[in-house]
XYZ file of C-alpha atoms in Angstrom:
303
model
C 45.640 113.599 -44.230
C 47.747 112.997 -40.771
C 46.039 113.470 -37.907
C 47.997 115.785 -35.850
C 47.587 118.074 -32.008
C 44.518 120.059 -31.801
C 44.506 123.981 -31.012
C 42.422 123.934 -28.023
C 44.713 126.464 -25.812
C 47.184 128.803 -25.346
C 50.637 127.197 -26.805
C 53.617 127.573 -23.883
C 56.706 129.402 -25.746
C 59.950 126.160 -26.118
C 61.739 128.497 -24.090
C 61.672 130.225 -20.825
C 60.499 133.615 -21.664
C 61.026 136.792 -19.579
C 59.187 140.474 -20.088
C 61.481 142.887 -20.913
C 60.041 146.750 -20.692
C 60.026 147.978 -24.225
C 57.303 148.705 -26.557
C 56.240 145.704 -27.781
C 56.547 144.865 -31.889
C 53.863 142.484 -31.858
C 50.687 144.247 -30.261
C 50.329 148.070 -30.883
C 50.258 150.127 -27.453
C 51.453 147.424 -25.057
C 54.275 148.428 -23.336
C 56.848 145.575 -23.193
C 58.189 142.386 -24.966
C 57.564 138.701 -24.034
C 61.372 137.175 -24.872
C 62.820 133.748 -24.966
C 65.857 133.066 -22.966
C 68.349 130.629 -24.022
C 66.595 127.686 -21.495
C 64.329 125.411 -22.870
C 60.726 125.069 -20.549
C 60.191 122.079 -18.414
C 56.640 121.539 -20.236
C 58.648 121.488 -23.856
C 61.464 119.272 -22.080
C 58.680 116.855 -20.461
C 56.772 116.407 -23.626
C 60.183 115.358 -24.940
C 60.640 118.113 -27.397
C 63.477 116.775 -29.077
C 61.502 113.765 -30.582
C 58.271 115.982 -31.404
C 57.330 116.963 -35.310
C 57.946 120.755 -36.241
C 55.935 122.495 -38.056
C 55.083 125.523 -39.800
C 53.265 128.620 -37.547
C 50.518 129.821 -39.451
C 49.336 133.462 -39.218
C 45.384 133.820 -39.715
C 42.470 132.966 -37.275
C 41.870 129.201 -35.821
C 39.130 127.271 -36.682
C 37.748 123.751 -35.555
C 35.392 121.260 -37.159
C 33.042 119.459 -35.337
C 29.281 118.233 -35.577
C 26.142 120.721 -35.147
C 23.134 120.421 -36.612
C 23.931 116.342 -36.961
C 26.661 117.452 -39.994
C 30.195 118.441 -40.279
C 30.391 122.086 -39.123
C 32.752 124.871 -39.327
C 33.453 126.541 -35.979
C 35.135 129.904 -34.913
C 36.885 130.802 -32.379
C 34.944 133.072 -29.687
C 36.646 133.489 -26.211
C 34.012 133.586 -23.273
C 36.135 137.467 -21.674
C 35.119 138.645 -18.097
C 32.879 141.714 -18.302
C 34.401 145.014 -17.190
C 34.016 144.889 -13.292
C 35.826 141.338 -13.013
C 38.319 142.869 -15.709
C 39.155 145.285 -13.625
C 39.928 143.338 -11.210
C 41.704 140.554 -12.692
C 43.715 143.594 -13.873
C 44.743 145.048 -10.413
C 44.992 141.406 -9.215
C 47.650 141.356 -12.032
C 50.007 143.904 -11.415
C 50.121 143.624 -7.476
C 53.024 142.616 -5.988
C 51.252 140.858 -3.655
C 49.499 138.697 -5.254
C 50.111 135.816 -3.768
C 46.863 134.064 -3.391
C 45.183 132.409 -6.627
C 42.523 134.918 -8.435
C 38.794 133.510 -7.611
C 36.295 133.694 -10.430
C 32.903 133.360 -10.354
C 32.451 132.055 -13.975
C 27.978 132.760 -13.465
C 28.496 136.517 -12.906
C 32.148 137.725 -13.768
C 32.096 136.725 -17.533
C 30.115 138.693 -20.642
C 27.089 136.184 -22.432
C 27.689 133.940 -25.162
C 25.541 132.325 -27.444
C 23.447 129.420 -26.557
C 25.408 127.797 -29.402
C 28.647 128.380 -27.890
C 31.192 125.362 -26.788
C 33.890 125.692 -24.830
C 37.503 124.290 -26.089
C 38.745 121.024 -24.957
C 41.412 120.582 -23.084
C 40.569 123.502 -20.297
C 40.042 123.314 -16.980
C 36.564 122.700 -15.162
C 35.793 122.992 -11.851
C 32.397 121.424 -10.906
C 31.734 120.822 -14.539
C 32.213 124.654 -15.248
C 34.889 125.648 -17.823
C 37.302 127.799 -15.781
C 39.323 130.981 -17.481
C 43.436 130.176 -18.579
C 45.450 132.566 -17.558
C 44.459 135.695 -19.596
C 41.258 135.292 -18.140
C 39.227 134.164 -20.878
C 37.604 130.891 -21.412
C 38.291 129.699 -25.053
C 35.507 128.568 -26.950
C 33.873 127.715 -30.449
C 30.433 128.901 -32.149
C 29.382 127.364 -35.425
C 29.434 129.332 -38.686
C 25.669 129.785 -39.877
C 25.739 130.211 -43.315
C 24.090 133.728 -43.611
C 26.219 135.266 -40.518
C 27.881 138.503 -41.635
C 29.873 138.300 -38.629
C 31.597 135.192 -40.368
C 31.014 135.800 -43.926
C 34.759 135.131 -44.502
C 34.980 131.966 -42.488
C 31.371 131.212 -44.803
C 33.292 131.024 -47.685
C 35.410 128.559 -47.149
C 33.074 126.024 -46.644
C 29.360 124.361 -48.287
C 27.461 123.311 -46.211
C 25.296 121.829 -49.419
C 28.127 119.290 -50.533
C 29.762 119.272 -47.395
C 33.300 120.397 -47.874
C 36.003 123.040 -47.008
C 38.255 125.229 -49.116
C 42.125 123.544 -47.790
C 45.461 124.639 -49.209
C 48.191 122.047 -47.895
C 51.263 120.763 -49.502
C 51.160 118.090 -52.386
C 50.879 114.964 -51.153
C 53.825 113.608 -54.026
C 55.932 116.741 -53.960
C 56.605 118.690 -50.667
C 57.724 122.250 -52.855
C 54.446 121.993 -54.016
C 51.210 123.445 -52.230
C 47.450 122.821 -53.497
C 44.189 123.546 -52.954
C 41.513 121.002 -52.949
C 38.240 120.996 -51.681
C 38.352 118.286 -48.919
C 35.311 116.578 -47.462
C 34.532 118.116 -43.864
C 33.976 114.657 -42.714
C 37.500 113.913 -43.165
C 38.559 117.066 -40.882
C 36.183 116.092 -37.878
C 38.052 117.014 -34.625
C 40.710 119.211 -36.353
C 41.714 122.312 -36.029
C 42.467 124.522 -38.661
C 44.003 128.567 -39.579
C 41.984 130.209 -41.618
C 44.020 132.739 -44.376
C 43.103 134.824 -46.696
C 42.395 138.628 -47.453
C 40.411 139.890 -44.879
C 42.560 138.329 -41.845
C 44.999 139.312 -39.685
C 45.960 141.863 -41.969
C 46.572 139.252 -44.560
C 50.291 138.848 -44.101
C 50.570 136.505 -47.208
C 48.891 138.884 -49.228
C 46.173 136.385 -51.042
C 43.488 137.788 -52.459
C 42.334 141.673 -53.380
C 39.471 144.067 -52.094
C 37.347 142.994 -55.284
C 38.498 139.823 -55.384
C 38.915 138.350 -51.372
C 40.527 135.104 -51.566
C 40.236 132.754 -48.490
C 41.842 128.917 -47.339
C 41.765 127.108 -44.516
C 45.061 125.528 -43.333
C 45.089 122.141 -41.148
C 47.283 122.773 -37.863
C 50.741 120.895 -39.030
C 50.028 121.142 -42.561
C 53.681 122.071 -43.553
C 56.212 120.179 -41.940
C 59.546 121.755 -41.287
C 62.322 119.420 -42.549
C 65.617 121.119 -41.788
C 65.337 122.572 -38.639
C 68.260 123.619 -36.610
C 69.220 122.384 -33.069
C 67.084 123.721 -30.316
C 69.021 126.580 -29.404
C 68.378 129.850 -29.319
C 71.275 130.900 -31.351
C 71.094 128.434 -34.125
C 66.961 129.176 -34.214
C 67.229 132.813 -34.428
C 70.271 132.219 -37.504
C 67.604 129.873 -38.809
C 65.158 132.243 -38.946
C 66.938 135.125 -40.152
C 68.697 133.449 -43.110
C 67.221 130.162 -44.200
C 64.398 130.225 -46.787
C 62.657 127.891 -44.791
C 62.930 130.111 -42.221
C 60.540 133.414 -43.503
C 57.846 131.780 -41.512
C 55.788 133.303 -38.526
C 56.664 130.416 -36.262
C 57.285 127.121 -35.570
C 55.108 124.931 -33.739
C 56.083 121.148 -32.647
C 53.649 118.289 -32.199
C 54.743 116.474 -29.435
C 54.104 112.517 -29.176
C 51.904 113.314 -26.259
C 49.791 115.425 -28.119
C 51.009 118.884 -26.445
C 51.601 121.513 -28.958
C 54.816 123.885 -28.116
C 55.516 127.280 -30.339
C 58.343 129.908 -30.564
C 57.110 132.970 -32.192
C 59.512 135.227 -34.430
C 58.953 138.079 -32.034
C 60.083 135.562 -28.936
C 63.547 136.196 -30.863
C 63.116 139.740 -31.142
C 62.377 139.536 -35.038
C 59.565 140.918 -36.913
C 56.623 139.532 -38.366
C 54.841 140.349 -40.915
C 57.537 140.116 -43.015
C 57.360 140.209 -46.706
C 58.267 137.151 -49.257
C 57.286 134.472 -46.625
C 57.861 130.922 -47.531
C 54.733 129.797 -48.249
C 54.641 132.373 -51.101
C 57.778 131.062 -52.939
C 55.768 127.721 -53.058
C 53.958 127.052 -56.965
C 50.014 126.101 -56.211
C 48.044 123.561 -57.954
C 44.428 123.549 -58.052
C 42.998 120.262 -57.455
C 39.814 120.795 -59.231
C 36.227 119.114 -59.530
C 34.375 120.843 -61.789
C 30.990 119.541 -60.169
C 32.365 121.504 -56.934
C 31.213 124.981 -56.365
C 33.350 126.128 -54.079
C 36.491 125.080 -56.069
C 35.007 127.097 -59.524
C 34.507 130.350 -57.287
C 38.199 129.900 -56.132
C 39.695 129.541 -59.652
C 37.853 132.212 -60.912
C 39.028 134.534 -58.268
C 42.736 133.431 -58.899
């Protein structure tokens, strides 16, 4: 399996975006639109977008896999948020028009507890070996999925712990039209990061899965290469989008050589998402199946 960027932060947009004031399609009650204009960013031009690997946007929750507990573990994602004072003001420090001096936080006091168990991402700032907020004001971080958690019973079923392997659906290694789902050793994931699909997430937007039967995968970031992908313009992307196959996707998201991850978002072309009979549904699925493997005999019985 290719080793490829790590979702450890907030992905910049390929273009230079620009908030327009209309309700916004993407988050329910928020008041404008985050847009692309047709000028690519200087952080996609300086990780030399044009040579980068694009790849399919995923809509679920991320995930990363790292030790605990000296064994592979599944981790989800829990952003450290400021409690409701420093909110407040991070809020009115926000919309001033005079904010021109940088927002100080006091990471002991401003932000709400997390458990003792709790990492923060990679790739964020520290200051004095602190991890310091991005610019939403929240510090992104990990906490390990117990096995008996309710919180994360979803996230608990893609995984055992017992044989040490995760529930992935990725594309066939001989056949790219073809997806399957295999159970993968977690070892062999270490350090990735992964979206986790299925039933009970994000309003399930590939529609896997039923109330009585809940049907969950977890998806390596850059899984599904994009092969025939337009010139980066925003003309030819938003054509691409709107009338390719290839195209009924969420996203795209490149892997850059230097390891920085850039994304355009249907909605950063004024298009809609969800949308129904995405690409990855027009895809046939195998079942790579062990029949010594628990996790796989659950899955086929619940397709």
């Amino acid at each position: 399996m290719r080793r490829l960027g790590s979702v450890q932060r907030k992905m910049p947009c390929v273009f230079v975006t620009e908030v327009k004031e209309e309700p916004s399609t993407k988050r329910e009650h928020q008041p404008f639109k985050v847009l692309a204009t047709e000028t690519l960013s200087h952080k996609a031009l300086d990780a030399d977008i044009y040579s980068a690997l694009p790849t399919e946007k995923v809509d679920g929750t991320c995930c990363y896999i790292t030790t605990y507990k000296g064994q592979p573990y599944l981790w989800a994602r829990l952003d450290r948020k400021p409690n409701k004072l420093a909110e407040k003001k991070f809020k009115n420090y926000l919309q001033s028009k005079q904010n021109s001096k940088e927002f100080f936080w006091n990471v002991e006091e401003d932000f709400k507890p997390v458990p003792e168990c709790w990492i923060p991402a990679k790739e964020i700032e520290q200051l004095n070996g602190n991890p310091m907020p991005d610019e939403n004001g929240h510090i992104p971080g990990w906490v390990p999925v117990e096995k008996h958690n309710k919180q994360y019973c979803w996230h608990s079923s893609v995984v055992n712990y017992e044989f040490e392997v995760a529930l992935i659906l990725q594309q066939h290694p001989d056949d790219p039209g073809l997806l399957e789902i295999s159970a993968v050793p977690l070892s062999d994931l270490l350090e990735q990061t992964l979206e986790l699909i299925g039933t009970n997430i994000n309003g399930n937007p590939y529609g896997l899965g039923s109330k009585k039967y809940p049907l969950h995968l977890l998806i390596p970031h850059g899984a599904f290469q994009i092969r025939n992908l337009p010139t980066l313009k925003h003309n030819d992307l938003l054509s691409w989008f709107e009338g390719c196959r290839e195209g009924k996707i969420e996203g795209i998201v490149w892997h850059c050589n230097d390891g920085c991850l850039i994304k355009v978002h249907r909605h950063h072309l004024g298009l809609c998402w969800p949308i129904p009979d995405t690409y990855m549904n027009s895809k046939p699925v195998i079942i790579n199946m062990n029949p010594n493997n628990s996790l796989l005999t659950k899955t086929w019985r619940q397709l």
